[in-house]
CSV table of C-alpha atoms and ligand atoms in Angstrom, one decimal:
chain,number,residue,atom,x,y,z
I,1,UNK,CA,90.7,100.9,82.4
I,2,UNK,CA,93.3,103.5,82.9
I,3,UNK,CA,96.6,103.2,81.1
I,4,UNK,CA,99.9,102.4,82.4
I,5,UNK,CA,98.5,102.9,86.0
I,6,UNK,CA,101.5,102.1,89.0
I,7,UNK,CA,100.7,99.2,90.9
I,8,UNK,CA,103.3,98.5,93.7
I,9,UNK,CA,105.1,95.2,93.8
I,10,UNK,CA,106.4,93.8,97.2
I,11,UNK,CA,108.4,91.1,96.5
I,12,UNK,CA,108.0,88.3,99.5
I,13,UNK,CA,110.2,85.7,98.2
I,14,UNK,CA,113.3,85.7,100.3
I,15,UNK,CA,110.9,85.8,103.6
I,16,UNK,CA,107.9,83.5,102.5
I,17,UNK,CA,109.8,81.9,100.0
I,18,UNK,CA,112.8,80.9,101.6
I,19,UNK,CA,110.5,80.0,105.4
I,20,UNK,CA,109.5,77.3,104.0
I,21,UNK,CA,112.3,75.7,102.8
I,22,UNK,CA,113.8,72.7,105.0
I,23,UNK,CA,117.6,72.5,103.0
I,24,UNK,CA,120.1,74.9,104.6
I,25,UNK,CA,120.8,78.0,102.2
I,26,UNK,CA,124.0,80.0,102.7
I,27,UNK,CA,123.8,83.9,103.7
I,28,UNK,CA,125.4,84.1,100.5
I,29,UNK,CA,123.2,82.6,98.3
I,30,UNK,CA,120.3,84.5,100.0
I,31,UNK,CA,121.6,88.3,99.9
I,32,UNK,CA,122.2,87.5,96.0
I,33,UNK,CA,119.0,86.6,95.7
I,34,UNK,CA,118.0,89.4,97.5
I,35,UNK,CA,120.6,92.0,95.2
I,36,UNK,CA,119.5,90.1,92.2
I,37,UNK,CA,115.8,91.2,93.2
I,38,UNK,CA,116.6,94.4,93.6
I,39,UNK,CA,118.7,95.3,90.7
I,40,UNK,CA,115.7,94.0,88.8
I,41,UNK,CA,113.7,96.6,89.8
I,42,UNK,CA,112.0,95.4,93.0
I,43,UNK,CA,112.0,98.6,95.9
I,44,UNK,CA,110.4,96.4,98.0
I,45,UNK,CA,112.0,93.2,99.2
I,46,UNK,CA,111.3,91.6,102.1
I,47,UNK,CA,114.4,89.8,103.5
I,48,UNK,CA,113.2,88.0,106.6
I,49,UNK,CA,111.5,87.3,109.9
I,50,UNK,CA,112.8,88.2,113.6
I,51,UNK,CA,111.1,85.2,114.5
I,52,UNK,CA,112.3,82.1,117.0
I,53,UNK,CA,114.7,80.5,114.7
I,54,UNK,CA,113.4,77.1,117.1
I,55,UNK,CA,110.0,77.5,114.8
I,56,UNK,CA,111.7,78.9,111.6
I,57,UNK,CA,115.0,77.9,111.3
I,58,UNK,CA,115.3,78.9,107.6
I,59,UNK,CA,115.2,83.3,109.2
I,60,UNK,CA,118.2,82.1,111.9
I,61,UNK,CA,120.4,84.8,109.5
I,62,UNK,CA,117.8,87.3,109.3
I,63,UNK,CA,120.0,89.9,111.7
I,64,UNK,CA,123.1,88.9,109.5
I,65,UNK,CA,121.0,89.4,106.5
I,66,UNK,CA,119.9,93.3,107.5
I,67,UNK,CA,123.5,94.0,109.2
I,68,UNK,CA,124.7,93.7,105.8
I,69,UNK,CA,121.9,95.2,104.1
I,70,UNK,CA,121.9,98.5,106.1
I,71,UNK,CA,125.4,99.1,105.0
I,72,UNK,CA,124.0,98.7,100.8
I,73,UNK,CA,120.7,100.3,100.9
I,74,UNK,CA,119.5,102.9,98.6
I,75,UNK,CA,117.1,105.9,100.3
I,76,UNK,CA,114.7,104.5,97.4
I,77,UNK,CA,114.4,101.3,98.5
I,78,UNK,CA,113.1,99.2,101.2
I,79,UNK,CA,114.0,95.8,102.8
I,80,UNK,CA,111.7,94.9,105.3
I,81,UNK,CA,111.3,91.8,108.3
I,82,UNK,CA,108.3,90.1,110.1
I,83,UNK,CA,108.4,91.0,113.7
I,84,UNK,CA,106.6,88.8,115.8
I,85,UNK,CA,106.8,90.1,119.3
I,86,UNK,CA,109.0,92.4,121.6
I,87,UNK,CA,111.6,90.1,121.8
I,88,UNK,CA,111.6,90.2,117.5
I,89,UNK,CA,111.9,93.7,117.3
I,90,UNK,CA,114.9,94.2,119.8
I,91,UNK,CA,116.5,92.2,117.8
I,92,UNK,CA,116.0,94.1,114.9
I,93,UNK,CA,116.1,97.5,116.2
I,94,UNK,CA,120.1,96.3,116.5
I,95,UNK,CA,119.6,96.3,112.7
I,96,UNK,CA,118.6,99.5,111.9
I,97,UNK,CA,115.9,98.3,110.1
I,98,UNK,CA,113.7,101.3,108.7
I,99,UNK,CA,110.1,99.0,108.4
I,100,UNK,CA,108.9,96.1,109.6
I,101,UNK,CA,105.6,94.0,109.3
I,102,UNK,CA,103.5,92.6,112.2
I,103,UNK,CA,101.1,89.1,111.5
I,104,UNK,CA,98.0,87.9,113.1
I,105,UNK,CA,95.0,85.9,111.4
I,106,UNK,CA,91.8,85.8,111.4
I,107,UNK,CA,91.7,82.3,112.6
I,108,UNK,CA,92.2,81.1,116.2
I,109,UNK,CA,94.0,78.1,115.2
I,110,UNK,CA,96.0,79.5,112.6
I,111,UNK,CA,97.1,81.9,115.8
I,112,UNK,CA,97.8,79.5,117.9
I,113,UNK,CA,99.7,77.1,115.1
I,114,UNK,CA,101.9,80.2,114.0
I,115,UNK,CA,102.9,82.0,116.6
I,116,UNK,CA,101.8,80.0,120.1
I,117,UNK,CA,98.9,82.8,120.4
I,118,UNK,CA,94.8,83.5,120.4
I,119,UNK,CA,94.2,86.2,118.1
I,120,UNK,CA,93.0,88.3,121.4
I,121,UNK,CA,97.0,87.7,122.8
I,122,UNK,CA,98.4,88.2,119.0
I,123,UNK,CA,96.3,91.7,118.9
I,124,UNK,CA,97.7,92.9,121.8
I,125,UNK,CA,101.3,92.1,121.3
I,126,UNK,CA,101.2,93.3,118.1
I,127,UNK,CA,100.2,96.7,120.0
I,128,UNK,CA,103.0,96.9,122.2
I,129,UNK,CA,105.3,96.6,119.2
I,130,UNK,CA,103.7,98.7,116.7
I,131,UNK,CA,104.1,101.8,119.8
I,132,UNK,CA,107.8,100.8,120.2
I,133,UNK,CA,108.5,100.7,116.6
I,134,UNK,CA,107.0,104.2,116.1
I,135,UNK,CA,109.1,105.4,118.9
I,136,UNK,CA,111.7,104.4,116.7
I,137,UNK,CA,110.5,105.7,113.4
I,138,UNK,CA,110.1,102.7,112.1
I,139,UNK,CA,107.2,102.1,109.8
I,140,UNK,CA,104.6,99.0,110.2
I,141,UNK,CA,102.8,97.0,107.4
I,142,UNK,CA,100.5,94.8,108.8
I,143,UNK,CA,99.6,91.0,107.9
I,144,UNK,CA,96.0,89.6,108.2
I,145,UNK,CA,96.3,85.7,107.7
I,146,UNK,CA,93.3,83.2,106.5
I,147,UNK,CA,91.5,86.2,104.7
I,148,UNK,CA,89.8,83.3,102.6
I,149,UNK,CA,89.9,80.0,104.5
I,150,UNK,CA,91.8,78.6,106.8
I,151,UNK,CA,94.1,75.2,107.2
I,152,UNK,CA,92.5,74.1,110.3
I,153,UNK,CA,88.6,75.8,110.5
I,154,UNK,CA,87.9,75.8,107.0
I,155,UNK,CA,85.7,78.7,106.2
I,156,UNK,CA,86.5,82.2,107.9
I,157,UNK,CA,83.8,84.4,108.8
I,158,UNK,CA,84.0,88.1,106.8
I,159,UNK,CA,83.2,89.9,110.0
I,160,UNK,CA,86.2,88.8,111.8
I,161,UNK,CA,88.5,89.9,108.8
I,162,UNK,CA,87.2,93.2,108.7
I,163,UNK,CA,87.2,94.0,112.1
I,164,UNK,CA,90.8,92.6,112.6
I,165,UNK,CA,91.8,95.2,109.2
I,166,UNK,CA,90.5,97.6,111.1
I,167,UNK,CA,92.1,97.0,114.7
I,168,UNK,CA,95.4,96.5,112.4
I,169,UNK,CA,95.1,100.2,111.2
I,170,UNK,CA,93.7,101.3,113.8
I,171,UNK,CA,97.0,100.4,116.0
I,172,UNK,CA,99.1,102.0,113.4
I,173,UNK,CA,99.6,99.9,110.5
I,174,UNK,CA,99.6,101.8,107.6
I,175,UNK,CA,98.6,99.0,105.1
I,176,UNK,CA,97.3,96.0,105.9
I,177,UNK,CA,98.3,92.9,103.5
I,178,UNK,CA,95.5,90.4,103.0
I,179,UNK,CA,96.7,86.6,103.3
I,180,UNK,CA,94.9,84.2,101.4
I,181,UNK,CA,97.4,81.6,103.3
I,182,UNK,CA,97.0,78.4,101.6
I,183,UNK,CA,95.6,80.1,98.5
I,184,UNK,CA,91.5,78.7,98.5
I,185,UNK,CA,90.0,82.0,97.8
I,186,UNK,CA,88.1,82.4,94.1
I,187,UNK,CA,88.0,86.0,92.5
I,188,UNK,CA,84.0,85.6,93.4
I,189,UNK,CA,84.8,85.2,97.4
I,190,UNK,CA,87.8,87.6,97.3
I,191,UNK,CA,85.4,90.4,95.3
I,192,UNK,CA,82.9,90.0,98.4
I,193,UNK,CA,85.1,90.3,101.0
I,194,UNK,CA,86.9,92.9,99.3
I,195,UNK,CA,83.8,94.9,98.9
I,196,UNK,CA,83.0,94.5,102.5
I,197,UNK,CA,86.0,95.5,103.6
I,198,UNK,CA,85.8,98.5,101.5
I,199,UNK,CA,82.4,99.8,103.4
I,200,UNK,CA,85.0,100.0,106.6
I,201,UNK,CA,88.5,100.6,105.3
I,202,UNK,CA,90.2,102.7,102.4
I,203,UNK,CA,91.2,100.8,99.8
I,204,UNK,CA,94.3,102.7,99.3
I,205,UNK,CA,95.3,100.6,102.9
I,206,UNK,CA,94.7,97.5,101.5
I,207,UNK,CA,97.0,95.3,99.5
I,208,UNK,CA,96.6,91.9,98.3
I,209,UNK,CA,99.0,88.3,99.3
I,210,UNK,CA,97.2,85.4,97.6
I,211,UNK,CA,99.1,81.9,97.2
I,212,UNK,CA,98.8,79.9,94.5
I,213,UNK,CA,97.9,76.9,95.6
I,214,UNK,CA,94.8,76.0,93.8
I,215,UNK,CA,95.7,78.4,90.7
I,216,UNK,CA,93.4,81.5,91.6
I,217,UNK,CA,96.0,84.2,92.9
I,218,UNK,CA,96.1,86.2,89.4
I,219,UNK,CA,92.4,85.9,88.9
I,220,UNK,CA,92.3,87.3,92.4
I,221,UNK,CA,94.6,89.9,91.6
I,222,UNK,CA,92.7,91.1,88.7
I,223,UNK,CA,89.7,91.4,90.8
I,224,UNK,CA,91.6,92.6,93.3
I,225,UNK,CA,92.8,95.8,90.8
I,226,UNK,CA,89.0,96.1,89.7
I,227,UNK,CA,88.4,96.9,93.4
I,228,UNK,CA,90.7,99.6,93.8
I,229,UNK,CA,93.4,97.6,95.0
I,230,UNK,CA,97.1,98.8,94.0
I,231,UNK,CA,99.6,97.0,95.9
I,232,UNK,CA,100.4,93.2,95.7
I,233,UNK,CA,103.0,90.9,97.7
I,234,UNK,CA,104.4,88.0,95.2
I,235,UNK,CA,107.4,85.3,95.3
I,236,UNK,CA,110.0,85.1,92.7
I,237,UNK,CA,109.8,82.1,91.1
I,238,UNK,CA,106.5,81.2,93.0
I,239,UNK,CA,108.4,80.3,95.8
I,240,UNK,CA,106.8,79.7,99.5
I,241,UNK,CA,104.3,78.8,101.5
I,242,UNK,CA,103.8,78.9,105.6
I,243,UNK,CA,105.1,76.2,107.4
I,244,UNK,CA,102.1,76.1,109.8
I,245,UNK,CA,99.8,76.0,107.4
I,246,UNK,CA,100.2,72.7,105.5
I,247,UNK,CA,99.2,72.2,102.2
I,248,UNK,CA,99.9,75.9,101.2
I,249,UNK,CA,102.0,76.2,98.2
I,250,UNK,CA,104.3,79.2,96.9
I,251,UNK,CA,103.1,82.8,96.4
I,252,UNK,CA,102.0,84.1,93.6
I,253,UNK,CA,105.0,84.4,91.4
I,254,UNK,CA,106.4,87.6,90.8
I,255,UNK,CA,107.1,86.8,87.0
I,256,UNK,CA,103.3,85.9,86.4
I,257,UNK,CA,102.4,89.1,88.3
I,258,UNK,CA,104.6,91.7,86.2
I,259,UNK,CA,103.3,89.7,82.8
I,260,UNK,CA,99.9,90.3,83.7
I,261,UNK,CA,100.4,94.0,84.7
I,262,UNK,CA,102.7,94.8,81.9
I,263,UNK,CA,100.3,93.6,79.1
I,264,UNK,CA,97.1,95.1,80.5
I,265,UNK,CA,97.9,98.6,80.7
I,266,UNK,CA,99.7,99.0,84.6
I,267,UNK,CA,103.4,100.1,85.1
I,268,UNK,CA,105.6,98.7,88.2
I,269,UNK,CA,108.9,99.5,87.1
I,270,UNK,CA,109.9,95.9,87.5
I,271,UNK,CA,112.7,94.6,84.5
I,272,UNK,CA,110.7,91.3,83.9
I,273,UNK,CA,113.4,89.5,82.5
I,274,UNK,CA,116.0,90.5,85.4
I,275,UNK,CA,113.5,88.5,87.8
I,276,UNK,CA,113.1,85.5,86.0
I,277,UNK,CA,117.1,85.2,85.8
I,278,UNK,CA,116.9,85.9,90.2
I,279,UNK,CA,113.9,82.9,89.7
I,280,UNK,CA,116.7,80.8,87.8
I,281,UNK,CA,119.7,81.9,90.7
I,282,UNK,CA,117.4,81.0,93.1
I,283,UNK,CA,115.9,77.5,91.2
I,284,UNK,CA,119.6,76.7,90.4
I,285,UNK,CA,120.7,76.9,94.5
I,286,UNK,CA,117.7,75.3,95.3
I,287,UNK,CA,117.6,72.4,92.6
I,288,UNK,CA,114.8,72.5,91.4
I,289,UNK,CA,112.2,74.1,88.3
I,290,UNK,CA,110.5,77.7,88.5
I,291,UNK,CA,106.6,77.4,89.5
I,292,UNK,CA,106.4,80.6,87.7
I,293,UNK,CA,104.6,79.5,84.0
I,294,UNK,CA,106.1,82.8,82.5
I,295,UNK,CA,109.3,81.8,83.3
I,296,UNK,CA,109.3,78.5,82.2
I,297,UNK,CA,107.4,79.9,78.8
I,298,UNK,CA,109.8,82.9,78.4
I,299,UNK,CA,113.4,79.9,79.0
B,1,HMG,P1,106.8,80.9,121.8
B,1,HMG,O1,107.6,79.6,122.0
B,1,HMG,O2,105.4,80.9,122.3
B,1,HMG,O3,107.6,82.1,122.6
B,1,HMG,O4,106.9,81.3,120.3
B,1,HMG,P2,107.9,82.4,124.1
B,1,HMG,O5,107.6,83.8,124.2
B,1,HMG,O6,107.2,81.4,125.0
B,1,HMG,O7,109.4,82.2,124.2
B,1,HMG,C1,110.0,80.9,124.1
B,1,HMG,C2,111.5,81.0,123.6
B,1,HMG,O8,111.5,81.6,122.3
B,1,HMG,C3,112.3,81.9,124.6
B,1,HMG,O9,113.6,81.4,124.5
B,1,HMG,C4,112.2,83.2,123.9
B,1,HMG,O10,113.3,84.1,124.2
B,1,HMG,C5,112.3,82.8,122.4
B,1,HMG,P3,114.2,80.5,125.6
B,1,HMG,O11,114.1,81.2,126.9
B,1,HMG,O12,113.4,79.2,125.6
B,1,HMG,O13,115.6,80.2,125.2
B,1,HMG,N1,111.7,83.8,121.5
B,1,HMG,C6,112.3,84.3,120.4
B,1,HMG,N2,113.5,84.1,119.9
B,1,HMG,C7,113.9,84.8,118.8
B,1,HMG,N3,113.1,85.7,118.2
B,1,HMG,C8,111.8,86.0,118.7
B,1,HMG,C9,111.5,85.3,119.9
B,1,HMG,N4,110.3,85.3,120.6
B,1,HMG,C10,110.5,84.4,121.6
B,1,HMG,N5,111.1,86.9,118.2
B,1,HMG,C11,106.9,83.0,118.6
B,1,HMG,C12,106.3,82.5,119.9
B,1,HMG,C13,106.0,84.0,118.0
B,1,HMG,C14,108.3,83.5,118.8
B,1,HMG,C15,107.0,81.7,117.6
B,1,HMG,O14,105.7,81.1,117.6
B,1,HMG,C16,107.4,82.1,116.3
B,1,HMG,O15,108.6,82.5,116.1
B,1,HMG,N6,106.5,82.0,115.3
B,1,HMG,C17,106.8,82.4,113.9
B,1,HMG,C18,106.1,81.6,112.9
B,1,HMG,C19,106.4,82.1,111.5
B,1,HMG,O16,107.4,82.7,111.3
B,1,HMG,N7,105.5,81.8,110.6
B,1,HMG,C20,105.6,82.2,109.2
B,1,HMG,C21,105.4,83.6,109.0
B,1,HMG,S1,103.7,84.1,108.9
B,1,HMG,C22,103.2,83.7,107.3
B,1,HMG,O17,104.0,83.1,106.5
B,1,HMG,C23,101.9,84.3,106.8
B,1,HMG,C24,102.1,85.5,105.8
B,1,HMG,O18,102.9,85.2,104.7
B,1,HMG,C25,100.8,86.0,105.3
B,1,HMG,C26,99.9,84.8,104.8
B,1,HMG,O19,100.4,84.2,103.8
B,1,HMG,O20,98.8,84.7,105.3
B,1,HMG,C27,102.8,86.7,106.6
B,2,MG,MG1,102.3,84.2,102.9
């Protein structure tokens, strides 16, 4: 293994963290989070979804959230939104918001749970707002959901993920994030689709989003890094899930995440200890314990 390698943390808890989340939390109590976060190190935080606050009512501040944002931001770092549709990134393009990330799956009834649309619509919106966004400079990340199962079709066929990686990069993302949405994969199933994926795509584009739910997200991770894979999306305190996909638990927790790295040779410039106290801010407002068992071993 090569020592003190980067790997590049994006840090999804105060979007798929906070989604899920039915009490009401104050603008406040979110941009600390989000400061907290990044004065810990984090250059990657994403800070909300232009999505219909009738299906997500926990992202109705989102355009608050980046007004204030844009006037704070260091050229170093990068707070970023899930765009949804035309109508999503209007709304942010009053923002100023320099990147954004578009979301489809890889199942058809995940599609039409999340965002009202087949995967053949979701493809083709996402289209027409990756070519606006680049008319704006505005970078894309793309989102592939239900890489390893879904909520309502159970298995998800391998050919269908690759070839929707590939129409995401082909429309312009320049990294496509791999969901494992309510967090079934195993580091055996992730390995194979990652090495299929890899016959089509560079790895380099590829980054990995595994929730926790049945405890696998930093074995999949570590085979994720075997594979070539360098960049990873995880949740302070281990805090999320998708509200259209039930059963799915919180991210991966950030705090696990940096542990793991840290100790086996890989470098993220991430202050370990400055997340877990963000992971206790953030427990404290919400009233409840840290999912993250580095946190609660390191209290
Ligand atoms: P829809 O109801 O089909 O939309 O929702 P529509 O186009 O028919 O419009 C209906 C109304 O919504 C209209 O308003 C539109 O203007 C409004 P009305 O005329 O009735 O007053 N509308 C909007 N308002 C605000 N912002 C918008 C917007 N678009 C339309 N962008 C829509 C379609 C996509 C909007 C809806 O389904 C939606 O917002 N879905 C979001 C679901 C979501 O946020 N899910 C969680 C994020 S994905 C995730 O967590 C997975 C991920 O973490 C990776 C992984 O883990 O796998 C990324
Ligand atoms: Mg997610």
């Amino acid at each position: 293994m090569n020592s003190n390698e980067w790997v590049n943390i994006v840090e999804v808890g105060p979007r798929d963290g906070l989604q899920n989340e039915k009490q009401s939390i104050s603008f406040e109590d979110k941009i600390e989070l989000i400061q907290r976060l990044d004065s810990a190190g984090l250059t990657y935080i994403e800070s909300g979804s232009f999505v219909s606050p009738k299906w997500v009512s926990q992202m109705a501040s989102t355009k608050e959230i980046f007004n204030y944002l844009k006037e704070h931001e260091a050229s170093n770092k990068t707070f970023a939104a899930l765009v949804p549709n035309l109508k999503g990134l209007e709304s942010a393009l009053t923002t100023k918001v320099k990147e954004i990330a578009v979301f489809i799956a890889a199942s058809e009834s995940f599609s039409k749970k999340n965002i009202n649309k087949s995967i053949d619509e979701a493809v083709a919106t996402t289209r027409e707002v990756i070519e606006e966004a680049r008319k704006h400079n505005i970078k894309v990340r793309g989102y592939l959901s239900c890489v390893l199962g879904c909520p309502y079709e159970g298995q998800v066929d391998t050919k269908t993920v690759v070839q929707l990686t590939k129409k995401l990069i082909d429309l312009g993302a320049y990294e496509v994030s791999l969901g494992d949405t309510i967090g079934v994969g195993t580091p055996f199933k992730a390995r194979e689709l990652l090495r299929a994926l890899k016959e089509e795509v560079p790895v380099s584009k590829l980054a990995g989003h595994f929730h926790d739910t049945y405890g696998q997200a930093l074995a999949n991770v570590w085979v994720s890094l075997e594979e070539g894979i360098r960049t990873f999306d995880s949740s302070v305190a281990g805090l999320g899930g998708c509200p259209y996909a039930k059963g799915a638990s919180g991210n991966l927790s950030t705090e696990d995440l940096v542990y793991m790295l840290h100790n086996s040779g890989y470098d993220t410039g991430i202050d370990l200890h400055k997340v877990i106290e963000a992971g206790n801010f953030i427990n404290t407002v919400l009233g409840r314990e840290t999912n993250s068992k580095v946190a609660k071993a390191l209290a």
